[in-house]
Amino acid sequence: MKINRVRYLKGPNFFAYKPTICIELDLEELEERPSDSIPGFNERLLEVLPDLGKHTCSHGYEGGFAERLNRGTWMGHVLEHMAIELQNMAGIDVVRGKTIMMKDPGVYSVTYDYKEPKSGFQAFLSSKEIVEAILKREKNINVQSYVEQIANLYYQHKLGPSTEAIYQAAHARNIPVERIGENSLVRIGTGSRQKFVQATITSQTSNIAVENACDKSMTKEILKGCGLPVPEGEVAHSIEEIFDSADRLGFPLVLKPFNGRQGQGVITHIKNKDELFNVAHCLESHVQKYIVERHFEGHDYRLLVVDGKLAAASLRLPPYVIGNGRETIRNLIEKENQNPLRGEGHEKPMSKIPLTHTVTCYLEKQNRNLGSIPKKGEVIQVVGNANLSTGGKAIDVTEQVHPTIRKVAIGAANAINLDVAGIDFICQDISKPFDYTKMAIIEVNAAPGIRMHHYPSEGKKRDVGKAIVDYLFPSREEAAIPIIAVTGTNGKTTTTRMIHYFLSNDRNKVGMTNSDGVYVGQEVLDQGDCSGPISARMVLSHPEVDTAVLETARGGILREGLAFRRCDVGVITNVSEDHLGRDGIETLEDLVKLKRLVAEVVLENGYCVLNADDPHVVAMNEYTDGEVIYTSTQANHPVIMAAIKKRKRAWYVDEQGIINYVENGGVKRFMECEEVPITIKGKARHNVSNLLQALAAASTQGISIDELRKKAMTFMPDGNLSKGRFNLKKVNERTILIDYAHNAAGLKAIFDTVSAYHRNRLITVLAGPGDRINEEIISLANIVAVQTDLFIIKEDDDLRGRNPLEVAELIQEAAFKRGLTGEQAVIVPNEMDAFLKAWELSQPGDLLLFFYTDFNYVERFFETITKNALPKKMNGNR
């Protein structure tokens, strides 16, 4: 078996709405060996991974996959189920998978859910190794080692628990959220409304508040100045100063590093000088400053304050072991660390108890060490604090917090000016009223961990992640800028440009992606084909963008999935055969399903603009949650008539050539179709269709009808607003038309439009994209050959896997079969030379159609003929 290609589909995609790994797998010789033909394979597989026997598979009931194994299934399907099972065994909750046969024999697309890419792919590699081991009849297959490897990768690369809780809360509310980089930084929201969160530090968190919280001495000064209770204490720079402070403060004491975090190095309840002496002589040498403060007797509580409100409270218990009279403290800690609820760092509800200096120093205070053997039943506290990061436990007590203590905690957060704060509080009973003499705030924490509240050892879970998201964004609308996604086979770029133009004004900066660039307002951020998810994310992450209009092409969806989980408006222009036979899109039905994805992700309160003139697009109305708005260039179209009857929105052209719109059941006149420049006096029916869809989409965003009329009248089909889309130029009594049409439907639309033009001859310059199947390329040639007088056949710079002149000769041969002669169908491979050849052969009154691949050649052509620098002889003619 051989892996040809791996794709990580991050957003909604052809297979699922969730992140999906798609692996192109060549089974090689195993294509001839389904599971039922390999003696002992099925039995050994279920012995190694017994829970595979519970997989439902497509049958929908437990044991369905085992039935498929016994009937005979192929190894791609087997690996799909194994990759899902191994992830689940590693603690990664995934469910869905699907394996699809590709057109090449023995090649399959194996797809399945993943949560984190490295662990997700490792699950497949591990599955492949296990299958190969079974086929080799290896006896010892250590499945657990594979599971541990997958789990280690997952916990190493996933978001930290606090950030993950916030991420999941945003996700649950349909608020856009994206991880930035490999650390725990996430962007919540989009465009001009976005905010950032790292751990529990937010975009709203004051930097100086964090600095003050990290300076424990400064924290105490601020709290004390507000009349809030803090332990008496001092800063010490040496062991001598520690003892001097002890003499002044009196015992019992707490000793902690001045700049410590997560409870590391904190020693509590030092009862006398002997214990202090033991502690002082095991302090870490790199710590330069310590805080020495009075120990308050009581329980350790963490109160979590978000935006001036108490979100959760936990009783924290320090880690301990119970002696059995035989084993050392080290052994007892190691045994406790095998508890499945404990993990490395913050990966699980509780952390492992660290076998570090923090433990040895605390034990030293008790005249013990890791080698000491406690008596049977003796409870030994092994760390001097109750932080979860040092192995402590947490019990939820949110509902027990007395109102007066709640008020003190909120006051402490406000005093430090933290929007999200963890208040560490010592008292005997948190349900009793506040008592200044018996209670104290021992710390105020910036970036407090919220794992203890989401996964308490006991008590009710508290969704603090949701509380933080609710504080940042009371509603989805306040977090997400409107997204208008445009897809289809033809007309995407023109429709996208018009929507961008219609929505742009002084109050609304519109970001746009299309097949020639990325734009924010009128600024160009990138050039080239930018209709994929990378460009879309560039717009969605731009802090100045108020609305995003995104051309959404097939290639990007297949490569990475959509750049957004949901959109406000989905526009589907049309669907026709194009790029079939690539990336698993073999049929028109596959292409319809792919384009339909945009309709499927429209929000419930959003809009789906569908072209009623295309039956494939009309059928998408069953797959969207949004309100459907139909458009049509045909008068009395039954779909439009039905929409009017049902008092639904619609835009259409009537028998008199008037654009009408339907609102609240009433038909209202917009303007004459011929008055709109982009329609070329109503001749360019494909642009009429694009215009209707752009008007429908823009009208959903609150643009007035009067404003839309003004914008429609000023959107010109020229190089400024509609570069490369039906651009007409008059030069030396010749008309030159520039367009990007590159499939059968697009060519037909252009030829239908120019058929109404008065001209002497029609000269066409065209290339065939090398990544099309031969039938599609021949179809292009046939359309041109029957319409044109002279056919100049060029080649793309990117041959897309074809040999030089392979596509050009295929087109020429098809043109000959349609009746063109060697003088009428000429190959000029270079695009610039082809344009110049057409010009050289042209006469006054001719119409030249330039179907370009690279617009730079178009610009160079016009510069050349303007300067009268036309070469007398052309190279590369055939």
JSON list of N, CA, C and O in Angstrom, two decimals, residues 359-380:
[
{"chain": "A", "resi": 359, "resn": "VAL", "atom": "N", "xyz": [8.09, 18.97, 45.74]},
{"chain": "A", "resi": 359, "resn": "VAL", "atom": "CA", "xyz": [7.71, 17.88, 46.63]},
{"chain": "A", "resi": 359, "resn": "VAL", "atom": "C", "xyz": [8.80, 17.62, 47.67]},
{"chain": "A", "resi": 359, "resn": "VAL", "atom": "O", "xyz": [8.53, 17.51, 48.88]},
{"chain": "A", "resi": 360, "resn": "THR", "atom": "N", "xyz": [10.05, 17.51, 47.22]},
{"chain": "A", "resi": 360, "resn": "THR", "atom": "CA", "xyz": [11.14, 17.17, 48.16]},
{"chain": "A", "resi": 360, "resn": "THR", "atom": "C", "xyz": [11.31, 18.25, 49.22]},
{"chain": "A", "resi": 360, "resn": "THR", "atom": "O", "xyz": [11.57, 17.95, 50.39]},
{"chain": "A", "resi": 361, "resn": "CYS", "atom": "N", "xyz": [11.11, 19.49, 48.83]},
{"chain": "A", "resi": 361, "resn": "CYS", "atom": "CA", "xyz": [11.27, 20.59, 49.79]},
{"chain": "A", "resi": 361, "resn": "CYS", "atom": "C", "xyz": [10.15, 20.56, 50.83]},
{"chain": "A", "resi": 361, "resn": "CYS", "atom": "O", "xyz": [10.37, 20.79, 52.02]},
{"chain": "A", "resi": 362, "resn": "TYR", "atom": "N", "xyz": [8.92, 20.26, 50.37]},
{"chain": "A", "resi": 362, "resn": "TYR", "atom": "CA", "xyz": [7.81, 20.20, 51.31]},
{"chain": "A", "resi": 362, "resn": "TYR", "atom": "C", "xyz": [7.99, 19.02, 52.27]},
{"chain": "A", "resi": 362, "resn": "TYR", "atom": "O", "xyz": [7.71, 19.12, 53.47]},
{"chain": "A", "resi": 363, "resn": "LEU", "atom": "N", "xyz": [8.44, 17.90, 51.74]},
{"chain": "A", "resi": 363, "resn": "LEU", "atom": "CA", "xyz": [8.68, 16.73, 52.61]},
{"chain": "A", "resi": 363, "resn": "LEU", "atom": "C", "xyz": [9.80, 17.01, 53.60]},
{"chain": "A", "resi": 363, "resn": "LEU", "atom": "O", "xyz": [9.77, 16.54, 54.75]},
{"chain": "A", "resi": 364, "resn": "GLU", "atom": "N", "xyz": [10.79, 17.79, 53.19]},
{"chain": "A", "resi": 364, "resn": "GLU", "atom": "CA", "xyz": [11.91, 18.14, 54.07]},
{"chain": "A", "resi": 364, "resn": "GLU", "atom": "C", "xyz": [11.41, 18.86, 55.31]},
{"chain": "A", "resi": 364, "resn": "GLU", "atom": "O", "xyz": [11.93, 18.68, 56.42]},
{"chain": "A", "resi": 365, "resn": "LYS", "atom": "N", "xyz": [10.37, 19.67, 55.14]},
{"chain": "A", "resi": 365, "resn": "LYS", "atom": "CA", "xyz": [9.78, 20.40, 56.27]},
{"chain": "A", "resi": 365, "resn": "LYS", "atom": "C", "xyz": [9.27, 19.43, 57.33]},
{"chain": "A", "resi": 365, "resn": "LYS", "atom": "O", "xyz": [9.28, 19.72, 58.52]},
{"chain": "A", "resi": 366, "resn": "GLN", "atom": "N", "xyz": [8.85, 18.22, 56.87]},
{"chain": "A", "resi": 366, "resn": "GLN", "atom": "CA", "xyz": [8.32, 17.22, 57.79]},
{"chain": "A", "resi": 366, "resn": "GLN", "atom": "C", "xyz": [9.39, 16.20, 58.21]},
{"chain": "A", "resi": 366, "resn": "GLN", "atom": "O", "xyz": [9.05, 15.17, 58.80]},
{"chain": "A", "resi": 367, "resn": "ASN", "atom": "N", "xyz": [10.64, 16.51, 57.89]},
{"chain": "A", "resi": 367, "resn": "ASN", "atom": "CA", "xyz": [11.74, 15.56, 58.14]},
{"chain": "A", "resi": 367, "resn": "ASN", "atom": "C", "xyz": [11.51, 14.23, 57.41]},
{"chain": "A", "resi": 367, "resn": "ASN", "atom": "O", "xyz": [11.80, 13.15, 57.92]},
{"chain": "A", "resi": 368, "resn": "ARG", "atom": "N", "xyz": [10.96, 14.35, 56.18]},
{"chain": "A", "resi": 368, "resn": "ARG", "atom": "CA", "xyz": [10.76, 13.18, 55.34]},
{"chain": "A", "resi": 368, "resn": "ARG", "atom": "C", "xyz": [11.44, 13.42, 54.00]},
{"chain": "A", "resi": 368, "resn": "ARG", "atom": "O", "xyz": [11.83, 14.54, 53.66]},
{"chain": "A", "resi": 369, "resn": "ASN", "atom": "N", "xyz": [11.52, 12.35, 53.21]},
{"chain": "A", "resi": 369, "resn": "ASN", "atom": "CA", "xyz": [11.99, 12.46, 51.85]},
{"chain": "A", "resi": 369, "resn": "ASN", "atom": "C", "xyz": [11.27, 11.44, 50.99]},
{"chain": "A", "resi": 369, "resn": "ASN", "atom": "O", "xyz": [10.41, 10.69, 51.49]},
{"chain": "A", "resi": 370, "resn": "LEU", "atom": "N", "xyz": [11.57, 11.40, 49.70]},
{"chain": "A", "resi": 370, "resn": "LEU", "atom": "CA", "xyz": [10.85, 10.49, 48.80]},
{"chain": "A", "resi": 370, "resn": "LEU", "atom": "C", "xyz": [11.09, 9.02, 49.14]},
{"chain": "A", "resi": 370, "resn": "LEU", "atom": "O", "xyz": [10.31, 8.16, 48.75]},
{"chain": "A", "resi": 371, "resn": "GLY", "atom": "N", "xyz": [12.15, 8.75, 49.87]},
{"chain": "A", "resi": 371, "resn": "GLY", "atom": "CA", "xyz": [12.43, 7.37, 50.26]},
{"chain": "A", "resi": 371, "resn": "GLY", "atom": "C", "xyz": [11.78, 6.96, 51.57]},
{"chain": "A", "resi": 371, "resn": "GLY", "atom": "O", "xyz": [11.86, 5.79, 51.96]},
{"chain": "A", "resi": 372, "resn": "SER", "atom": "N", "xyz": [11.12, 7.89, 52.26]},
{"chain": "A", "resi": 372, "resn": "SER", "atom": "CA", "xyz": [10.45, 7.56, 53.53]},
{"chain": "A", "resi": 372, "resn": "SER", "atom": "C", "xyz": [9.28, 6.61, 53.29]},
{"chain": "A", "resi": 372, "resn": "SER", "atom": "O", "xyz": [8.59, 6.70, 52.26]},
{"chain": "A", "resi": 373, "resn": "ILE", "atom": "N", "xyz": [9.02, 5.70, 54.28]},
{"chain": "A", "resi": 373, "resn": "ILE", "atom": "CA", "xyz": [7.92, 4.75, 54.18]},
{"chain": "A", "resi": 373, "resn": "ILE", "atom": "C", "xyz": [6.88, 5.10, 55.24]},
{"chain": "A", "resi": 373, "resn": "ILE", "atom": "O", "xyz": [7.10, 4.91, 56.44]},
{"chain": "A", "resi": 374, "resn": "PRO", "atom": "N", "xyz": [5.73, 5.65, 54.82]},
{"chain": "A", "resi": 374, "resn": "PRO", "atom": "CA", "xyz": [4.68, 6.01, 55.79]},
{"chain": "A", "resi": 374, "resn": "PRO", "atom": "C", "xyz": [4.03, 4.75, 56.38]},
{"chain": "A", "resi": 374, "resn": "PRO", "atom": "O", "xyz": [4.03, 3.69, 55.77]},
{"chain": "A", "resi": 375, "resn": "LYS", "atom": "N", "xyz": [3.47, 4.94, 57.56]},
{"chain": "A", "resi": 375, "resn": "LYS", "atom": "CA", "xyz": [2.75, 3.85, 58.21]},
{"chain": "A", "resi": 375, "resn": "LYS", "atom": "C", "xyz": [1.47, 3.53, 57.42]},
{"chain": "A", "resi": 375, "resn": "LYS", "atom": "O", "xyz": [0.97, 4.36, 56.67]},
{"chain": "A", "resi": 376, "resn": "LYS", "atom": "N", "xyz": [0.94, 2.36, 57.66]},
{"chain": "A", "resi": 376, "resn": "LYS", "atom": "CA", "xyz": [-0.29, 1.95, 57.01]},
{"chain": "A", "resi": 376, "resn": "LYS", "atom": "C", "xyz": [-1.43, 2.87, 57.43]},
{"chain": "A", "resi": 376, "resn": "LYS", "atom": "O", "xyz": [-1.65, 3.11, 58.62]},
{"chain": "A", "resi": 377, "resn": "GLY", "atom": "N", "xyz": [-2.13, 3.44, 56.44]},
{"chain": "A", "resi": 377, "resn": "GLY", "atom": "CA", "xyz": [-3.26, 4.32, 56.71]},
{"chain": "A", "resi": 377, "resn": "GLY", "atom": "C", "xyz": [-2.86, 5.76, 56.97]},
{"chain": "A", "resi": 377, "resn": "GLY", "atom": "O", "xyz": [-3.73, 6.63, 57.07]},
{"chain": "A", "resi": 378, "resn": "GLU", "atom": "N", "xyz": [-1.56, 6.06, 57.03]},
{"chain": "A", "resi": 378, "resn": "GLU", "atom": "CA", "xyz": [-1.10, 7.43, 57.31]},
{"chain": "A", "resi": 378, "resn": "GLU", "atom": "C", "xyz": [-1.28, 8.28, 56.05]},
{"chain": "A", "resi": 378, "resn": "GLU", "atom": "O", "xyz": [-0.84, 7.91, 54.96]},
{"chain": "A", "resi": 379, "resn": "VAL", "atom": "N", "xyz": [-1.92, 9.44, 56.20]},
{"chain": "A", "resi": 379, "resn": "VAL", "atom": "CA", "xyz": [-2.14, 10.36, 55.08]},
{"chain": "A", "resi": 379, "resn": "VAL", "atom": "C", "xyz": [-0.97, 11.35, 55.04]},
{"chain": "A", "resi": 379, "resn": "VAL", "atom": "O", "xyz": [-0.72, 12.07, 56.01]},
{"chain": "A", "resi": 380, "resn": "ILE", "atom": "N", "xyz": [-0.27, 11.38, 53.93]},
{"chain": "A", "resi": 380, "resn": "ILE", "atom": "CA", "xyz": [0.90, 12.24, 53.78]},
{"chain": "A", "resi": 380, "resn": "ILE", "atom": "C", "xyz": [0.62, 13.27, 52.69]},
{"chain": "A", "resi": 380, "resn": "ILE", "atom": "O", "xyz": [0.49, 12.93, 51.51]}
]
